[in-house]
């Protein structure tokens, strides 16, 4: 009997009592409101409009289901915070306690079923996937759990402040990563730049004492430098890098981190970087000087084909009969009612383009007369070209500068200066000036009287009233006959002003430290362009412009007022005698400026390849070359024989 009572007592203690106690605990639970979000997530770092994030479905009132397929980021053991909760409670009592554990461990995220997902949850998941700070946990809740879920309204293990801080850190991490990706997207060829930067850093570390004392690090740095150099090769774009470029980049970054740790003296690093910067600046200065010299040399050098062409034409010219060496239409040469052009050039092909482009766009080609003056060497070649390639109905005259016997050193101060020993020494002495800016003035064209004929137009064409002066590096794109009808209002020169660019003002061409210049001219006055100028020869004679030019040339015998060239004396000679015409008549800069708009070029009546990058040279700007080349017949027999190609 005693044994029976003892058994019943134990049965009651082990079976009946837990049931009663459990039933009593269930009675104390209170259902939360429908769709209520767990309070702990309300304290998260996301904004209120982010939707429900990782909402854990509540337990049914009848059954308790634990989550399935729980995955922890740390596979070895539970975090200490989880173990302390297990010890204090003995077990995980409900899903709310589990959620607190998950939040404190910061290792788990849960997902709801497909019907409960929203666009906000998807957006947040993209962020969390990019961060890679958390792992995914799949839940299998009841279909009615969202309606009947139970949650503890007073969780005991809640720490909202750390949670908010963690979320804020995540947001900052995402923001910085997005900014970094945007910066990389904005910078073209970022990987090539990064690899080059790594090379510089590696060479800096390799030269520091802290690295030289570490043989292993030294060998590793040298190895990495060779790898990066092989990876870069001649690549200038990311697309040209090999497939292993990213791997090499990461490996070099690890080695550089070791190099950074080995340096304990920042002042040494700073000194080394300053020395490298100074050396690089010096190298840049030398390279700029070399580039300037080579560019000037290329501009002075005549291409092989253009050297062949006048030789071939000259041979052909002297094989002609005397009767075949004359141009038709000689009666038009002095007719003041026609449109007369003055062109002074020793470049046969350039002169041909000027004439061809002008006649092509002329409305009445028969009224256009071209007066071409060249030197003795190119006289026969120039005549032969235009005899073999007549420009339609236009009239051509080709003259030799030596025919003008009145143009001599006793009459022209500039001819006397060009033949002086000081001028010859300036051009041909062995030890030249140290100023780089002087190099551009040592161009042979400044030694040619052809460049100064523009100041003797009334003497060259005594029976004409107006003459349009053209340089040989221009292309005509519209009919120019309207220029003869522009009222210059008592001025001598009609030209396009160039105030749009600051370096085209008087102080860039004249020496205003000289009292003769500073007293007579305004340093901020607008310059104007040579290359396409309409000159009123009657007004020229009345104002005696040639004598004005001579007087200033005599004052500049020692080149103290301006350096060589024709624009500075032109600015002085035609000071307050120049009429501004619309800039669309003449667009400049195609020989040095690659940024001229296509619309501006196409609307211009004349485009000017002023500068060193002439269209017939290899250094010409490619995108402008076709405007010039389309007026050259590359199928011409003389061009083919001299191998002149587009």
XYZ file of C-alpha atoms in Angstrom, residues 31-613:
583
model
C -2.873 38.015 -27.737
C -1.282 40.975 -29.419
C -3.278 43.154 -31.794
C -3.784 41.967 -35.330
C -0.763 42.592 -37.572
C 1.257 44.197 -34.745
C 4.958 44.536 -35.542
C 7.417 43.228 -32.971
C 8.434 46.057 -30.741
C 12.132 45.355 -31.034
C 12.095 46.042 -34.739
C 10.510 49.433 -34.174
C 13.849 50.537 -32.755
C 15.828 49.481 -35.829
C 17.872 51.952 -37.853
C 15.592 51.800 -40.896
C 13.032 54.485 -41.562
C 9.385 54.038 -40.847
C 8.422 53.726 -44.482
C 10.664 50.747 -45.079
C 7.835 48.299 -44.475
C 8.003 45.232 -42.220
C 11.481 43.784 -42.070
C 11.869 40.103 -41.173
C 8.564 39.901 -39.360
C 8.398 36.643 -37.424
C 5.012 34.999 -37.588
C 3.472 34.471 -34.165
C 2.594 31.124 -32.593
C -0.815 29.563 -32.742
C -2.815 29.380 -29.494
C -2.999 25.651 -29.815
C 0.432 24.625 -30.918
C 3.950 25.920 -30.735
C 6.158 25.366 -33.768
C 9.835 26.055 -33.670
C 11.601 27.453 -36.731
C 12.950 25.134 -39.332
C 16.369 25.244 -41.038
C 18.067 27.710 -38.701
C 21.464 28.802 -40.008
C 24.031 30.711 -37.977
C 26.865 32.703 -39.488
C 29.255 31.207 -36.962
C 29.098 27.426 -37.292
C 31.230 26.652 -34.287
C 29.112 27.727 -31.332
C 26.299 29.965 -30.214
C 27.260 33.452 -29.099
C 27.639 34.135 -25.396
C 24.484 36.272 -25.344
C 22.437 33.303 -26.588
C 23.945 30.957 -23.984
C 23.167 33.389 -21.159
C 19.530 33.567 -22.206
C 19.301 29.774 -22.329
C 20.746 29.499 -18.868
C 18.448 32.136 -17.375
C 15.222 30.800 -18.868
C 15.996 27.143 -19.255
C 14.495 27.114 -22.752
C 13.275 29.428 -25.471
C 9.721 30.110 -24.388
C 8.257 31.817 -27.452
C 9.115 33.359 -30.768
C 9.642 36.767 -29.160
C 12.516 35.462 -27.062
C 14.004 33.903 -30.160
C 13.761 37.244 -31.961
C 15.587 38.995 -29.124
C 18.367 36.416 -29.359
C 18.627 36.903 -33.074
C 18.841 40.663 -32.706
C 21.503 40.464 -29.992
C 23.622 38.031 -31.986
C 23.279 40.140 -35.174
C 23.813 36.983 -37.198
C 20.383 35.919 -38.376
C 17.624 37.302 -40.543
C 14.292 35.668 -41.129
C 12.014 35.782 -44.116
C 8.304 35.630 -44.351
C 6.335 33.601 -46.835
C 5.943 34.807 -50.445
C 2.526 36.404 -49.794
C 3.872 38.574 -46.971
C 6.783 40.102 -48.880
C 6.599 43.732 -49.966
C 8.683 45.939 -52.217
C 10.257 47.579 -49.193
C 11.448 44.209 -47.890
C 12.992 43.429 -51.275
C 14.793 46.764 -51.328
C 16.164 46.222 -47.834
C 17.219 42.688 -48.695
C 19.246 44.036 -51.649
C 21.072 46.286 -49.251
C 21.708 43.545 -46.725
C 22.851 41.168 -49.450
C 25.401 43.741 -50.650
C 26.708 44.319 -47.151
C 27.118 40.640 -46.515
C 26.831 41.151 -42.780
C 23.972 38.717 -42.194
C 22.860 35.276 -43.354
C 19.444 34.132 -44.480
C 17.082 31.991 -42.366
C 14.083 30.344 -43.909
C 10.918 29.992 -41.838
C 7.880 27.764 -42.387
C 5.087 29.430 -40.411
C 1.440 28.474 -40.408
C -0.715 30.102 -43.025
C -2.787 31.778 -40.310
C 0.111 32.858 -38.162
C -0.001 36.459 -39.273
C -3.523 36.744 -37.928
C -3.167 34.697 -34.751
C 0.421 35.360 -33.739
C 1.260 35.777 -30.045
C 3.969 38.116 -28.862
C 5.242 39.172 -25.517
C 4.500 42.896 -25.142
C 7.289 43.323 -22.564
C 10.463 41.665 -23.770
C 13.140 41.464 -21.093
C 16.345 41.288 -23.132
C 15.883 44.302 -25.351
C 18.792 46.714 -26.088
C 17.502 49.308 -28.547
C 20.473 51.699 -28.475
C 23.117 49.216 -29.701
C 20.665 47.963 -32.322
C 20.164 51.499 -33.661
C 23.917 52.049 -33.733
C 24.474 48.799 -35.627
C 21.845 49.744 -38.205
C 23.353 53.223 -38.569
C 26.773 51.684 -39.177
C 25.251 49.446 -41.834
C 23.694 52.460 -43.527
C 27.006 54.322 -43.474
C 28.762 51.277 -44.923
C 26.216 51.008 -47.724
C 26.444 54.733 -48.426
C 30.229 54.729 -48.572
C 30.229 51.664 -50.813
C 27.714 53.216 -53.192
C 29.749 56.452 -53.282
C 32.895 54.487 -54.037
C 31.174 52.620 -56.873
C 29.856 55.894 -58.265
C 33.331 57.441 -58.125
C 34.770 54.464 -59.956
C 32.029 54.699 -62.556
C 32.702 58.430 -62.988
C 36.451 57.925 -63.449
C 37.203 56.233 -66.761
C 39.739 53.397 -66.715
C 39.839 53.314 -62.911
C 41.736 50.020 -62.767
C 44.536 51.300 -64.983
C 44.838 54.371 -62.788
C 44.841 52.222 -59.663
C 47.579 49.940 -60.997
C 49.767 52.895 -61.925
C 49.200 54.379 -58.490
C 50.254 51.085 -56.917
C 53.474 51.118 -58.922
C 54.349 54.566 -57.598
C 53.608 53.570 -54.011
C 55.612 50.367 -54.342
C 58.637 52.259 -55.669
C 58.374 54.710 -52.805
C 58.343 51.921 -50.207
C 61.190 50.157 -51.984
C 63.427 53.208 -51.617
C 62.780 53.725 -47.884
C 65.190 52.462 -45.177
C 62.474 50.513 -43.386
C 61.936 48.372 -46.460
C 65.599 47.979 -47.409
C 66.256 46.489 -43.972
C 63.665 43.795 -44.685
C 65.044 41.535 -47.470
C 61.888 39.447 -47.671
C 59.654 42.502 -48.154
C 62.102 43.957 -50.669
C 62.011 40.822 -52.796
C 58.233 40.678 -52.569
C 57.849 44.328 -53.616
C 60.161 43.858 -56.607
C 58.234 40.786 -57.653
C 54.922 42.602 -57.388
C 56.289 45.581 -59.354
C 57.299 43.281 -62.206
C 53.884 41.620 -62.150
C 52.054 44.963 -62.293
C 54.328 46.206 -65.077
C 53.628 43.075 -67.116
C 49.904 43.437 -66.403
C 49.825 47.074 -67.470
C 52.020 46.725 -70.541
C 50.838 49.349 -73.016
C 47.258 49.328 -71.738
C 45.538 52.693 -71.495
C 41.996 51.384 -70.958
C 40.489 48.898 -68.525
C 39.281 46.821 -71.451
C 42.899 46.279 -72.546
C 43.956 44.733 -69.228
C 44.369 40.928 -68.957
C 41.922 38.778 -67.019
C 44.239 38.407 -64.031
C 44.476 42.190 -63.512
C 42.118 42.178 -60.516
C 44.032 39.358 -58.864
C 47.342 41.172 -59.352
C 45.805 44.368 -58.013
C 44.628 42.658 -54.816
C 47.972 40.914 -54.325
C 49.861 44.177 -54.703
C 47.513 45.868 -52.243
C 48.351 43.211 -49.632
C 52.075 43.719 -50.198
C 51.687 47.495 -49.940
C 49.895 47.013 -46.626
C 52.985 45.168 -45.357
C 55.169 47.982 -46.628
C 53.041 50.541 -44.847
C 53.316 48.644 -41.576
C 57.108 48.480 -41.867
C 57.443 52.278 -41.946
C 57.811 53.960 -38.567
C 59.146 57.334 -39.742
C 56.532 59.377 -41.603
C 58.923 62.285 -42.186
C 61.139 60.061 -44.345
C 58.177 59.095 -46.488
C 57.175 62.746 -46.888
C 60.712 63.732 -47.931
C 60.849 60.935 -50.468
C 57.492 61.908 -51.976
C 58.582 65.534 -52.227
C 61.777 64.490 -53.987
C 59.774 62.356 -56.419
C 57.378 65.236 -57.070
C 60.262 67.608 -57.792
C 61.863 65.062 -60.137
C 58.578 64.482 -61.958
C 58.021 68.215 -62.428
C 61.516 68.561 -63.850
C 60.927 65.670 -66.253
C 57.625 67.234 -67.310
C 59.378 70.536 -68.008
C 61.996 68.791 -70.145
C 59.366 66.830 -72.064
C 57.334 69.977 -72.713
C 60.436 71.679 -74.066
C 61.200 68.709 -76.307
C 57.600 68.584 -77.514
C 57.668 72.284 -78.362
C 60.912 71.895 -80.254
C 59.722 68.840 -82.207
C 56.412 70.510 -83.027
C 58.176 73.599 -84.351
C 60.586 71.414 -86.293
C 57.708 69.453 -87.840
C 55.920 72.669 -88.763
C 59.047 73.954 -90.535
C 59.744 70.690 -92.331
C 58.267 70.132 -95.766
C 56.824 66.608 -96.227
C 58.526 64.472 -98.837
C 55.500 64.487 -101.142
C 55.218 68.287 -101.098
C 58.936 68.527 -101.835
C 58.539 66.163 -104.794
C 55.538 67.991 -106.251
C 57.225 71.326 -107.214
C 60.211 69.460 -108.643
C 57.960 67.335 -110.820
C 55.900 70.367 -111.917
C 58.971 72.467 -112.672
C 60.368 69.770 -114.949
C 57.035 69.592 -116.729
C 56.752 73.388 -117.090
C 60.058 73.861 -118.865
C 59.095 71.133 -121.321
C 56.192 73.290 -122.574
C 56.327 75.550 -125.578
C 56.453 79.291 -124.947
C 52.913 79.687 -126.271
C 51.640 77.107 -123.765
C 53.016 78.966 -120.733
C 50.428 81.754 -120.691
C 47.114 82.007 -118.822
C 43.896 83.086 -120.536
C 41.920 86.175 -119.478
C 44.856 88.564 -119.000
C 42.561 91.495 -119.849
C 40.751 91.002 -116.540
C 43.820 91.402 -114.350
C 43.417 95.166 -113.859
C 39.640 95.481 -114.097
C 38.569 97.227 -110.827
C 34.976 96.070 -111.224
C 35.867 92.409 -110.678
C 36.602 90.534 -107.444
C 40.359 90.428 -106.941
C 42.204 88.150 -104.519
C 45.799 88.461 -103.328
C 47.513 85.188 -102.371
C 51.221 85.025 -101.449
C 52.496 81.459 -101.094
C 55.337 79.048 -101.853
C 53.118 75.983 -101.234
C 51.589 74.757 -104.484
C 49.046 72.378 -102.977
C 47.900 74.882 -100.319
C 47.414 77.599 -102.949
C 45.460 75.154 -105.118
C 43.038 74.435 -102.248
C 42.445 78.153 -101.661
C 41.635 78.758 -105.330
C 39.543 75.590 -105.767
C 37.446 76.153 -102.642
C 36.817 79.817 -103.565
C 35.753 79.067 -107.142
C 33.606 76.110 -106.031
C 31.429 78.375 -103.851
C 31.484 81.475 -106.100
C 28.154 82.442 -107.642
C 29.860 84.089 -110.638
C 33.275 82.405 -111.049
C 34.070 84.376 -114.212
C 34.251 87.611 -112.151
C 36.880 86.287 -109.743
C 40.568 87.024 -110.361
C 43.382 85.433 -108.336
C 46.762 87.166 -108.086
C 49.289 84.610 -106.818
C 52.814 85.761 -105.970
C 55.470 83.198 -105.123
C 59.253 82.945 -104.880
C 61.742 82.052 -107.595
C 62.038 78.380 -106.574
C 58.301 77.684 -106.846
C 57.414 80.042 -109.702
C 57.527 77.460 -112.505
C 55.792 74.806 -110.393
C 52.981 77.179 -109.397
C 52.379 78.195 -113.028
C 52.450 74.603 -114.227
C 49.902 73.495 -111.657
C 47.318 76.107 -112.632
C 48.012 75.671 -116.345
C 47.277 71.966 -115.981
C 44.365 72.522 -113.546
C 42.435 75.558 -114.709
C 39.961 76.744 -111.993
C 36.873 76.893 -114.189
C 36.048 80.335 -115.533
C 38.105 82.197 -112.918
C 41.227 84.091 -113.942
C 44.687 83.222 -112.625
C 47.855 85.310 -112.511
C 51.110 83.865 -111.143
C 54.043 86.239 -110.528
C 57.590 85.942 -109.292
C 58.458 88.226 -106.392
C 61.747 89.072 -108.063
C 59.822 90.774 -110.840
C 59.134 93.674 -108.428
C 62.494 95.399 -108.695
C 61.301 98.383 -106.669
C 60.974 96.114 -103.618
C 64.549 96.229 -102.312
C 66.458 96.925 -99.107
C 66.789 100.634 -99.841
C 62.995 100.982 -100.038
C 61.809 98.434 -97.488
C 63.245 98.545 -93.938
C 62.122 94.982 -93.298
C 64.193 93.699 -96.244
C 67.213 95.497 -94.866
C 66.640 93.966 -91.414
C 66.132 90.463 -92.806
C 69.523 90.638 -94.483
C 71.368 92.052 -91.456
C 74.023 90.059 -89.604
C 72.103 90.332 -86.330
C 69.031 88.738 -87.891
C 71.098 85.949 -89.431
C 72.789 85.366 -86.096
C 69.401 85.256 -84.381
C 68.257 82.476 -86.710
C 71.392 80.460 -87.294
C 73.732 80.929 -84.331
C 74.809 77.775 -82.532
C 73.828 78.893 -79.026
C 70.299 80.135 -79.177
C 68.327 82.081 -76.626
C 67.105 80.381 -73.497
C 63.533 81.590 -73.873
C 61.302 78.846 -75.242
C 58.786 81.385 -76.506
C 61.350 82.599 -79.048
C 61.303 79.264 -80.865
C 58.113 80.006 -82.731
C 59.670 83.207 -84.115
C 62.552 81.256 -85.623
C 60.346 79.969 -88.402
C 61.785 80.424 -91.919
C 58.562 82.092 -93.061
C 59.569 85.188 -91.089
C 62.702 85.427 -93.231
C 60.645 85.420 -96.430
C 59.565 88.700 -97.952
C 56.414 86.866 -99.105
C 55.185 87.200 -95.547
C 55.506 91.001 -95.687
C 53.995 91.636 -99.122
C 50.622 92.284 -97.473
C 51.927 95.759 -96.510
C 52.559 96.687 -100.166
C 49.183 95.954 -101.768
C 48.698 99.392 -103.448
C 52.169 99.137 -104.983
C 51.505 95.586 -106.202
C 48.051 96.381 -107.649
C 48.068 100.094 -108.479
C 44.897 100.046 -110.612
C 42.639 98.155 -108.197
C 40.280 99.670 -105.654
C 39.647 96.751 -103.299
C 41.535 93.506 -102.751
C 40.678 90.510 -100.594
C 43.833 89.160 -98.965
C 43.869 85.392 -98.283
C 46.414 83.236 -96.444
C 47.342 79.915 -98.015
C 46.156 77.895 -94.978
C 42.466 78.767 -95.343
C 39.490 77.025 -96.947
C 36.579 78.981 -98.425
C 33.095 77.565 -97.768
C 30.784 80.314 -99.053
C 30.600 82.942 -101.769
C 32.808 85.886 -100.745
C 31.656 88.475 -103.285
C 29.540 90.317 -100.661
C 32.744 91.412 -98.919
C 33.427 93.917 -101.708
C 30.174 95.712 -100.869
C 30.846 96.176 -97.139
C 31.122 99.849 -96.185
C 34.351 100.120 -94.202
C 33.353 103.648 -93.052
C 36.680 105.275 -93.820
C 38.777 102.402 -92.507
C 41.425 100.606 -94.512
C 41.158 97.068 -93.211
C 38.046 94.939 -92.757
C 38.747 92.003 -90.408
C 37.275 89.736 -87.755
C 38.234 90.722 -84.222
C 39.564 88.047 -81.868
C 38.673 89.369 -78.429
C 36.920 86.110 -77.598
C 40.286 84.755 -76.476
C 42.341 86.657 -73.909
C 45.682 86.010 -75.639
C 44.499 87.877 -78.752
C 44.833 91.332 -77.233
C 47.543 93.868 -77.875
C 49.541 93.157 -74.733
C 50.206 89.615 -75.980
C 51.971 90.865 -79.099
C 53.561 94.192 -78.203
C 56.136 95.133 -75.571
C 54.263 97.573 -73.335
C 57.301 98.063 -71.138
C 58.642 100.218 -73.966
C 57.388 103.820 -73.728
C 56.804 104.029 -77.485
C 54.242 101.247 -77.224
C 52.672 102.147 -73.877
C 52.083 105.802 -74.913
C 50.426 105.040 -78.224
C 48.380 101.863 -77.724
C 45.916 100.264 -75.334
C 47.180 96.936 -73.914
C 43.616 95.581 -73.671
C 42.625 96.568 -77.190
C 41.162 93.815 -79.319
C 43.370 92.120 -81.828
C 42.114 91.048 -85.223
C 42.881 88.206 -87.570
C 45.065 88.114 -90.644
C 44.117 85.468 -93.174
C 40.991 86.949 -94.736
C 41.011 90.749 -94.937
C 39.261 93.113 -97.299
C 41.472 96.186 -97.978
C 40.306 99.486 -99.403
C 43.336 100.463 -101.523
C 42.074 103.993 -102.246
C 41.801 104.719 -98.521
C 45.177 103.014 -98.013
C 46.841 105.451 -100.412
C 45.066 108.441 -98.927
C 46.256 107.608 -95.378
C 49.722 106.566 -96.593
C 49.603 103.270 -94.677
C 52.798 101.858 -96.194
C 54.841 104.749 -94.786
C 53.278 104.199 -91.367
C 54.447 100.596 -91.575
C 57.960 101.655 -92.614
C 58.298 104.136 -89.743
C 57.449 101.519 -87.129
C 59.711 98.931 -88.752
C 62.627 101.351 -88.476
C 61.893 101.872 -84.758
C 61.912 98.100 -84.227
C 65.384 97.519 -85.695
C 66.474 95.786 -82.470
C 63.177 93.870 -82.006
C 62.392 95.675 -78.742
C 58.885 96.723 -79.729
C 57.766 93.289 -80.922
C 59.263 90.037 -82.027
C 59.216 88.869 -85.614
C 56.038 88.265 -87.557
C 53.456 90.289 -89.433
C 50.562 90.481 -86.986
C 52.253 92.814 -84.432
C 53.247 95.406 -87.069
C 49.808 94.913 -88.626
C 48.103 95.741 -85.322
C 50.223 98.895 -85.082
C 49.904 99.942 -88.720
C 46.123 99.527 -88.844
C 45.502 100.860 -85.317
C 42.142 102.681 -85.400
C 41.941 101.923 -89.128
C 40.284 98.479 -88.880
C 36.573 97.835 -89.371
C 35.113 94.837 -87.537
C 33.167 92.436 -89.746
C 30.942 89.595 -88.560
C 32.904 86.738 -87.026
C 31.070 84.169 -89.149
C 33.142 85.369 -92.102
C 36.334 83.990 -90.608
C 36.735 81.192 -88.026
C 40.256 80.638 -86.743
C 42.090 78.024 -84.708
C 41.844 74.854 -86.790
C 45.629 74.538 -86.636
C 45.863 74.392 -82.858
C 42.444 74.196 -81.179
C 40.703 70.760 -81.246
C 37.594 72.091 -79.487
C 35.984 74.236 -82.162
C 32.348 73.289 -82.612
C 31.282 71.621 -85.835
C 28.315 73.974 -86.221
C 30.582 77.026 -85.960
C 32.902 75.578 -88.601
C 30.128 74.700 -91.030
C 28.529 78.150 -90.735
C 31.795 79.975 -91.408
C 32.558 81.514 -94.794
C 36.284 80.908 -94.309
C 38.017 78.493 -91.936
C 41.637 79.146 -91.038
C 44.231 76.534 -90.075
C 46.419 79.042 -88.258
C 48.902 77.341 -85.970
C 51.454 74.586 -86.442
C 49.014 71.751 -87.176
